[in-house]
PDB file of C-alpha atoms in Angstrom:
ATOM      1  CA  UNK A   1      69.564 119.629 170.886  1.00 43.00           C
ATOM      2  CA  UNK A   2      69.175 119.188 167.185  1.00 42.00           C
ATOM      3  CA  UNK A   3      67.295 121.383 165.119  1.00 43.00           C
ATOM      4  CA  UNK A   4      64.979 121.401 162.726  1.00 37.00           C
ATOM      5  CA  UNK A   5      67.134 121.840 160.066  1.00 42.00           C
ATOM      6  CA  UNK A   6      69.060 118.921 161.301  1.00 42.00           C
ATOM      7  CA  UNK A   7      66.283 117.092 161.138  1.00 37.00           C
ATOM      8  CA  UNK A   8      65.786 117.687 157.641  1.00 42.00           C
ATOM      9  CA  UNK A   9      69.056 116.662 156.939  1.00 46.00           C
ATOM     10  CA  UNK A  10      68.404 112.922 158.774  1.00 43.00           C
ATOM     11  CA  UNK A  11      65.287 112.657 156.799  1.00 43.00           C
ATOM     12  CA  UNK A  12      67.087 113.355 153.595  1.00 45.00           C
ATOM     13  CA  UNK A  13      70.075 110.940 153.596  1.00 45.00           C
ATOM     14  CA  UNK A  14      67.925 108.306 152.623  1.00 48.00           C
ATOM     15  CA  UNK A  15      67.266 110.465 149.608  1.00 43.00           C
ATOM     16  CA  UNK A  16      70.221 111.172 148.377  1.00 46.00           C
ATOM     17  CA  UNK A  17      71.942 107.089 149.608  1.00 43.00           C
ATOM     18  CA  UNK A  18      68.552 106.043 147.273  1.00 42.00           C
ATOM     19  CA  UNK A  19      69.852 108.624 144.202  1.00 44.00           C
ATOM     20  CA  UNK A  20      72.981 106.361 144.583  1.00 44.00           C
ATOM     21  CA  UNK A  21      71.226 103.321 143.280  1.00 42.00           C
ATOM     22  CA  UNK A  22      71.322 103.951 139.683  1.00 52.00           C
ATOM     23  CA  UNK A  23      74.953 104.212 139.439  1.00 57.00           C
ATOM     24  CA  UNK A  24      75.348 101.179 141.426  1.00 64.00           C
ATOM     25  CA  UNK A  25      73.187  99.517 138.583  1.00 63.00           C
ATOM     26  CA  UNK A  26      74.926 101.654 136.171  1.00 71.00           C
ATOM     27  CA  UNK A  27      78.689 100.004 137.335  1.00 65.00           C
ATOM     28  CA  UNK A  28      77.177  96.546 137.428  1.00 64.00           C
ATOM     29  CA  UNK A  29      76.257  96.758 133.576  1.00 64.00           C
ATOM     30  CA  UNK A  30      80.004  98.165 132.927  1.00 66.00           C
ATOM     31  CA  UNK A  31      80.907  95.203 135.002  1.00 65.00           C
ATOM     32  CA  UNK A  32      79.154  93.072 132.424  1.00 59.00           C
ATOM     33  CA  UNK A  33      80.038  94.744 129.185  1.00 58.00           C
ATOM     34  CA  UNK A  34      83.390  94.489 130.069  1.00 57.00           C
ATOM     35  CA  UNK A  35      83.152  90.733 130.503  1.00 55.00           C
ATOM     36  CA  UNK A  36      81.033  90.967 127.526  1.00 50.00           C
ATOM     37  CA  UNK A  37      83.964  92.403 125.746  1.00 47.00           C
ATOM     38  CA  UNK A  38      86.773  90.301 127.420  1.00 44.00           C
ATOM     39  CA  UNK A  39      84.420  86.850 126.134  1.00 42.00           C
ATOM     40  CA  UNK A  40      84.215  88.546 122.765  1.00 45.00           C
ATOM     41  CA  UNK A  41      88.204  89.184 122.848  1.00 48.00           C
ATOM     42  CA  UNK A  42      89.158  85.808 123.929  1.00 43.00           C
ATOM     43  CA  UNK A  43      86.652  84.316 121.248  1.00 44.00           C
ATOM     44  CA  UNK A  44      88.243  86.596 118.684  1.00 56.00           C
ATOM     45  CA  UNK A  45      92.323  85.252 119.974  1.00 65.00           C
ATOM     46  CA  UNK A  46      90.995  81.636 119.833  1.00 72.00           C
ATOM     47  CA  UNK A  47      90.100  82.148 116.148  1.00 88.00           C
ATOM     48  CA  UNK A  48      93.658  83.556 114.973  1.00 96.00           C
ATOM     49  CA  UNK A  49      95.608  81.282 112.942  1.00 97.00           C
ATOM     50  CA  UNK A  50      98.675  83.148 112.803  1.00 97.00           C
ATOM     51  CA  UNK A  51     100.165  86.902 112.480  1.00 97.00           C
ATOM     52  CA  UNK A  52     102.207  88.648 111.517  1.00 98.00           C
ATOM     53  CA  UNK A  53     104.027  92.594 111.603  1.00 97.00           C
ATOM     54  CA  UNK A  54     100.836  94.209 110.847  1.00 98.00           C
ATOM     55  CA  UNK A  55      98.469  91.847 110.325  1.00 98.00           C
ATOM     56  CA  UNK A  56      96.159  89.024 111.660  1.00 98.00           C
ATOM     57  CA  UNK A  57      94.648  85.866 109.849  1.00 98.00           C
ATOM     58  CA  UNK A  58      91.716  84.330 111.733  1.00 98.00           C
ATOM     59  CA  UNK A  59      89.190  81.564 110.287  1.00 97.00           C
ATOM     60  CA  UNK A  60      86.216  83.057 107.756  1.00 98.00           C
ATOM     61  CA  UNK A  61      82.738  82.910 109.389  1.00 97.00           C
ATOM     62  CA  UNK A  62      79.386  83.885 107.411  1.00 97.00           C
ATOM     63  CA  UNK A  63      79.682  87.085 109.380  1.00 97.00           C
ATOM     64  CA  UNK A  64      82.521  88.294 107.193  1.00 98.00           C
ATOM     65  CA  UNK A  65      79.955  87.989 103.746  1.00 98.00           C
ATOM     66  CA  UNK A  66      79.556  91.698 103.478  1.00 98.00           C
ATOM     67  CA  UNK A  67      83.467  91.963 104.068  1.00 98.00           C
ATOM     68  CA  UNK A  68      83.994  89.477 101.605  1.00 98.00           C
ATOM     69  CA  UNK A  69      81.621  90.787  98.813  1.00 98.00           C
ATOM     70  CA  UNK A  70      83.218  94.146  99.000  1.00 98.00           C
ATOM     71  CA  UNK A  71      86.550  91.930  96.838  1.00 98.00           C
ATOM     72  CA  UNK A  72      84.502  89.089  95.379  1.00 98.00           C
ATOM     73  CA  UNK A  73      81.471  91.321  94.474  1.00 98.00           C
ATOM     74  CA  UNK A  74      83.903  94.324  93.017  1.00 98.00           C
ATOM     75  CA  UNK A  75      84.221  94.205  89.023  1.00 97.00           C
ATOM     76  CA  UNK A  76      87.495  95.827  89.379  1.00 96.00           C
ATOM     77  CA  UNK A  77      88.792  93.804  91.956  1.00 96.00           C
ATOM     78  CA  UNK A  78      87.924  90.465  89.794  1.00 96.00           C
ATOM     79  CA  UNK A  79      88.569  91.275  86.321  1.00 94.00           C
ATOM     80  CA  UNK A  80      90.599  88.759  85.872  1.00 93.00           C
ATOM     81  CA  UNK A  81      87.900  86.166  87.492  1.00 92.00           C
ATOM     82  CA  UNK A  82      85.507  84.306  85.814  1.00 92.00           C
ATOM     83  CA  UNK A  83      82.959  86.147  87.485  1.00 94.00           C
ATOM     84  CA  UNK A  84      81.699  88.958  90.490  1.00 97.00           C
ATOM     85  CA  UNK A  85      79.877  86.973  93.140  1.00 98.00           C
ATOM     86  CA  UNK A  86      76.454  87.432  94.503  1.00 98.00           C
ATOM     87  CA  UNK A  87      75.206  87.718  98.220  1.00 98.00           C
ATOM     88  CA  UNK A  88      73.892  83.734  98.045  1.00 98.00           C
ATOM     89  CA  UNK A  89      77.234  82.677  96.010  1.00 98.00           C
ATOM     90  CA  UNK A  90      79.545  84.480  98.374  1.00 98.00           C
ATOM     91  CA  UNK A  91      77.622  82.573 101.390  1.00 98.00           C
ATOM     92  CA  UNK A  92      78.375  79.144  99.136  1.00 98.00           C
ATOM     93  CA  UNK A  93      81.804  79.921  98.657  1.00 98.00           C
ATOM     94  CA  UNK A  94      81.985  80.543 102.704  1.00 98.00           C
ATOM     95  CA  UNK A  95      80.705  77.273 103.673  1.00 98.00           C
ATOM     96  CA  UNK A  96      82.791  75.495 101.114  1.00 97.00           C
ATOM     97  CA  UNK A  97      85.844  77.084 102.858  1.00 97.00           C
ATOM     98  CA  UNK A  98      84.809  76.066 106.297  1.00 98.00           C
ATOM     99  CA  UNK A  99      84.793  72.690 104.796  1.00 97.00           C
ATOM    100  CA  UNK A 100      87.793  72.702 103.929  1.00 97.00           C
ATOM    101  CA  UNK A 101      88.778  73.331 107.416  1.00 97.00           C
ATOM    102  CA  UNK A 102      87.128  70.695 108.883  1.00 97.00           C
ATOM    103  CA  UNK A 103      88.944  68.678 105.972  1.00 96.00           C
ATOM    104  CA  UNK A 104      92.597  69.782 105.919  1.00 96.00           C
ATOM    105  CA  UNK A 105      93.096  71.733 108.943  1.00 95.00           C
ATOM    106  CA  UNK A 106      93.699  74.618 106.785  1.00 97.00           C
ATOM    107  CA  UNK A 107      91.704  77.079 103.792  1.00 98.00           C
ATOM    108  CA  UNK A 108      91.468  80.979 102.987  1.00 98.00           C
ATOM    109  CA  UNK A 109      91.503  82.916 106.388  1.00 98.00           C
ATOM    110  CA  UNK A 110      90.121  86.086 106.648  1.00 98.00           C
ATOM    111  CA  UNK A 111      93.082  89.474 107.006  1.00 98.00           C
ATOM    112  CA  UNK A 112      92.510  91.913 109.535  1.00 98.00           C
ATOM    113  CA  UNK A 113      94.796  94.910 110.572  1.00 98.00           C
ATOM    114  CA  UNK A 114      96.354  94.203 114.025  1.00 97.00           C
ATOM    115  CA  UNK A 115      95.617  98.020 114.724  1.00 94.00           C
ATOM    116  CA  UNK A 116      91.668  98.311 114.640  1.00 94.00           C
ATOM    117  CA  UNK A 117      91.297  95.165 113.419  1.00 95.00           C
ATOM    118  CA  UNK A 118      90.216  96.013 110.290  1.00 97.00           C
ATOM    119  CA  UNK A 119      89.044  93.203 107.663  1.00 98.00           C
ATOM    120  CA  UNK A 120      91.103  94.150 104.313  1.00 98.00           C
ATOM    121  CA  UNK A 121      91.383  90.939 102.835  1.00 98.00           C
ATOM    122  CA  UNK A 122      91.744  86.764 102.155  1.00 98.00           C
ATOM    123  CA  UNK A 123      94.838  84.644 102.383  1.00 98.00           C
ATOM    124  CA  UNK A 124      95.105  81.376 102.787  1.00 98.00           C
ATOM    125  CA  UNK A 125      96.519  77.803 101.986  1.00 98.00           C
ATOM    126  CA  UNK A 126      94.366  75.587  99.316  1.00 98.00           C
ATOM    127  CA  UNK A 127      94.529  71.859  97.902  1.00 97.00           C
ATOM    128  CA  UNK A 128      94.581  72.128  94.068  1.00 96.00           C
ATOM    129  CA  UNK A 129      94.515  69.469  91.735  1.00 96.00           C
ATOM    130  CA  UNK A 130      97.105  70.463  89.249  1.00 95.00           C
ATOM    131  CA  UNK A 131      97.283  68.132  86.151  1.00 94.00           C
ATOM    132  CA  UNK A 132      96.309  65.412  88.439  1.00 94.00           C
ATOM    133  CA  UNK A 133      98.719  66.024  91.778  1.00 95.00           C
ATOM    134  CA  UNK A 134      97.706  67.404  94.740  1.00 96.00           C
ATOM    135  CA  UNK A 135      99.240  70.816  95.411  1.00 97.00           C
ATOM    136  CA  UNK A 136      99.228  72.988  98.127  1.00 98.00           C
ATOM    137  CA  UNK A 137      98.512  76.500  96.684  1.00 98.00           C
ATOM    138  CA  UNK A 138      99.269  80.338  98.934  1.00 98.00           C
ATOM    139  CA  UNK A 139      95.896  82.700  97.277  1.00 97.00           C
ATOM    140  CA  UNK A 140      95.224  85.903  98.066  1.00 97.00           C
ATOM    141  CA  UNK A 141      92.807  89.145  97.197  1.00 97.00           C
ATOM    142  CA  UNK A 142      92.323  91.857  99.028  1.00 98.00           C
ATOM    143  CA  UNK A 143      89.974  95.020  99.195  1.00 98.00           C
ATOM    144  CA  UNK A 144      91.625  97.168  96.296  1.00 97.00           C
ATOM    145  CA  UNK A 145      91.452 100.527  99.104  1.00 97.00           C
ATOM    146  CA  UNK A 146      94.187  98.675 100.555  1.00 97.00           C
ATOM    147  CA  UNK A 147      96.058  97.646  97.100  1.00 96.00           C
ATOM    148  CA  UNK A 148      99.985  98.467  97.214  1.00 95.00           C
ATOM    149  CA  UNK A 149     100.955  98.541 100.611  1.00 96.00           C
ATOM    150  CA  UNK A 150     102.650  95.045 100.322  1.00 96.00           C
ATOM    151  CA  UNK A 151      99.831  93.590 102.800  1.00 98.00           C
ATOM    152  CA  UNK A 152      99.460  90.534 100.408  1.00 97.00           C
ATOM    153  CA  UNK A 153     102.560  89.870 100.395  1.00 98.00           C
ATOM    154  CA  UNK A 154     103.073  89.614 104.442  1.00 98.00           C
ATOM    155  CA  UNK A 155     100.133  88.397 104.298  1.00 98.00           C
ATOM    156  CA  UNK A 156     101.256  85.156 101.850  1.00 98.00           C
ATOM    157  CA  UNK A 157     104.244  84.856 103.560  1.00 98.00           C
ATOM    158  CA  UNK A 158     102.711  84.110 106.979  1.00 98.00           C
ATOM    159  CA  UNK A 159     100.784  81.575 105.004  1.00 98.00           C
ATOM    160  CA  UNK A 160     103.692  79.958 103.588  1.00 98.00           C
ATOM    161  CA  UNK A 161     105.734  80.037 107.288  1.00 97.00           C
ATOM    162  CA  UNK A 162     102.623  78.194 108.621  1.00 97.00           C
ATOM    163  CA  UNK A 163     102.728  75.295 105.824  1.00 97.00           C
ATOM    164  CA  UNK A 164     106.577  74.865 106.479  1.00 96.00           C
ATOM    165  CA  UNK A 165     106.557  74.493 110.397  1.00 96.00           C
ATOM    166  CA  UNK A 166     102.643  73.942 111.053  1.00 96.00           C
ATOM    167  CA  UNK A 167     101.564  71.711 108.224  1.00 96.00           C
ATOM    168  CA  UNK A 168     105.372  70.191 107.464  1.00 96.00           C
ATOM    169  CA  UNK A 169     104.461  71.356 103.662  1.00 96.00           C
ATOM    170  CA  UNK A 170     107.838  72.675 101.714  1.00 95.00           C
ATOM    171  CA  UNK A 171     106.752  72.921  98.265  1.00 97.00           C
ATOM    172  CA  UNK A 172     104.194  75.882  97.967  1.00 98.00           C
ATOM    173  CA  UNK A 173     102.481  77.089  94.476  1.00 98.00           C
ATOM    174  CA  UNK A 174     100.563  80.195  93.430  1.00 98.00           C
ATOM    175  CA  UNK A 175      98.512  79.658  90.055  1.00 97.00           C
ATOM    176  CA  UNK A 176      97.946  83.308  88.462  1.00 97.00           C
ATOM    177  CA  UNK A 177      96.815  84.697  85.055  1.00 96.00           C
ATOM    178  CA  UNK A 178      99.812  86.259  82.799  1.00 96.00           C
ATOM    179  CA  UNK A 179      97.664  89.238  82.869  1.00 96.00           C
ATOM    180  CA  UNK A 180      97.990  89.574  86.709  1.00 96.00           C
ATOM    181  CA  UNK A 181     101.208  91.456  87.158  1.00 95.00           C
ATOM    182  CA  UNK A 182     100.319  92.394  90.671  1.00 94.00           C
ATOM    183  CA  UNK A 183     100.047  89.216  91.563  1.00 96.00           C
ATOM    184  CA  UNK A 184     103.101  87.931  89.805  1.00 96.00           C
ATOM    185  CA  UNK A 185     105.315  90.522  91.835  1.00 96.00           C
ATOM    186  CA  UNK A 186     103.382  89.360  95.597  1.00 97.00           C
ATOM    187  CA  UNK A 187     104.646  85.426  93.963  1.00 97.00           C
ATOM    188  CA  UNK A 188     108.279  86.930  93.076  1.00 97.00           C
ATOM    189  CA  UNK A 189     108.977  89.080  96.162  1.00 96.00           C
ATOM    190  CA  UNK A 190     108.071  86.020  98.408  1.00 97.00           C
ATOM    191  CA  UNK A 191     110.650  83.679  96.230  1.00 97.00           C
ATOM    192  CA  UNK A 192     108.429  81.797  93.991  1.00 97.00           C
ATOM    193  CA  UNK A 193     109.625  81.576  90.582  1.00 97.00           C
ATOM    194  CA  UNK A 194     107.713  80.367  87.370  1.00 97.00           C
ATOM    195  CA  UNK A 195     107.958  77.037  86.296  1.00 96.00           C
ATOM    196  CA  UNK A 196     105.393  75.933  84.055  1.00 96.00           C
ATOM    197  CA  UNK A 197     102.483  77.746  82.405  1.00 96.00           C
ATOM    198  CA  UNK A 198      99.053  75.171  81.895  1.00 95.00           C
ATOM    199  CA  UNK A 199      95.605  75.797  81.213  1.00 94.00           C
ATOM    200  CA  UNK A 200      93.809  75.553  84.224  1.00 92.00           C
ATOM    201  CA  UNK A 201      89.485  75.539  84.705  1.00 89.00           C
ATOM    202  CA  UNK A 202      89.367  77.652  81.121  1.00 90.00           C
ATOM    203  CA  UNK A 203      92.240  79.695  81.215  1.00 93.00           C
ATOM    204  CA  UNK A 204      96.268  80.060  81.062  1.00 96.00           C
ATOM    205  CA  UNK A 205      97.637  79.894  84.486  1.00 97.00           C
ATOM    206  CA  UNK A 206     101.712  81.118  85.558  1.00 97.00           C
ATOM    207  CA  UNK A 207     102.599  78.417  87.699  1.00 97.00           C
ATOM    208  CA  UNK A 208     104.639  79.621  90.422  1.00 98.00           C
ATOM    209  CA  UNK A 209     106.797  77.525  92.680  1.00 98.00           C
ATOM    210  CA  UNK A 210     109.124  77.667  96.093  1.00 97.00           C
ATOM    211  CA  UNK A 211     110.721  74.473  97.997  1.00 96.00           C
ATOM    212  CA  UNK A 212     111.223  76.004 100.904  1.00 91.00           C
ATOM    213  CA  UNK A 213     114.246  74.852 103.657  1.00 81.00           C
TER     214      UNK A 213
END
């Protein structure tokens, strides 16, 4: 015969099957913002242009402005610039780069750290008229917190890997100030050597040069 405390105990378990509900609900909105995630990841992936040891290069969007105006927008970092940018010419200079990949199939890609994906710079490839030819030109500039741990350089030489066996390109320039000895050394540890200096849009420019094999 069951007793009243049994009883009890069939009235509950509804109770306590119903408490269960919310952490049903809870797993199915895990469920999504893991797929959430996974859609985010695989969006990321299909972005990547290339990587390399440390690092990842993945197309600019306007979402990386604030990213971007922490280099362009930094006196320090572009002393040797015509000019800082603002918010509205950063956001110019972004759409003219996704331009250029619609045109060439190539531009400045953003630099993120493979571990935490951190944005810490620019790299890219570039069409450059240069005293009237077309030449394909490896840029870089980076956030200065990040400055001498050889990240431009990887970060060029992925770039110039990608013009050899992606684009078929062998000859690959950097144009840089006299005054930018920083640069200069990412040019010469990669193999470029100086051939020419010119003045370039108002200013003396080092041309640097590799044919690669």
């Amino acid at each position: 015969v069951m007793g009243l405390a049994q009883l009890r105990g069939v009235v509950t378990e509804p109770i306590r099957k119903e408490k269960l509900l919310p952490t049903s609900c809870q797993a199915k909105k895990n469920l999504v913002l893991t797929l959430q995630t996974f859609k985010q990841r695989t969006c990321f992936m299909d972005d990547v242009i290339l990587e390399t040891e440390r690092l990842l290069l993945r197309r600019i969007t306007h979402d990386d402005l604030d990213d971007l105006l922490q280099i362009w927008g930094d006196p320090e970092t572009m002393r040797l610039f015509p000019k800082t940018l603002n918010r509205q010419e950063m956001s110019e200079w972004i759409e003219r780069n996704l331009k250029r990949y619609e045109e060439f199939g190539h531009g400045i890609w953003a630099v993120l750290l493979k571990e935490g994906q951190q944005f810490v710079g620019d790299c890219g490839l570039v069409m450059q008229d240069v005293e009237g030819v077309q030449e394909l030109e490896v840029g870089y500039h980076f956030n200065k917190t990040f400055w001498g741990r050889g990240l431009a350089a990887e970060a060029a030489r992925g770039c110039m890997e990608y013009a050899r066996t992606k684009l078929n390109r062998r000859r690959i320039i950097s144009m840089i100030r006299p005054e930018n000895l920083a640069s200069r050394r990412v040019a010469e540890r990669n193999g470029l050597k100086i051939e020419k200096e010119i003045f370039w849009r108002g200013y003396r420019h080092c041309i640097y040069s590799i044919e690669q094999g």
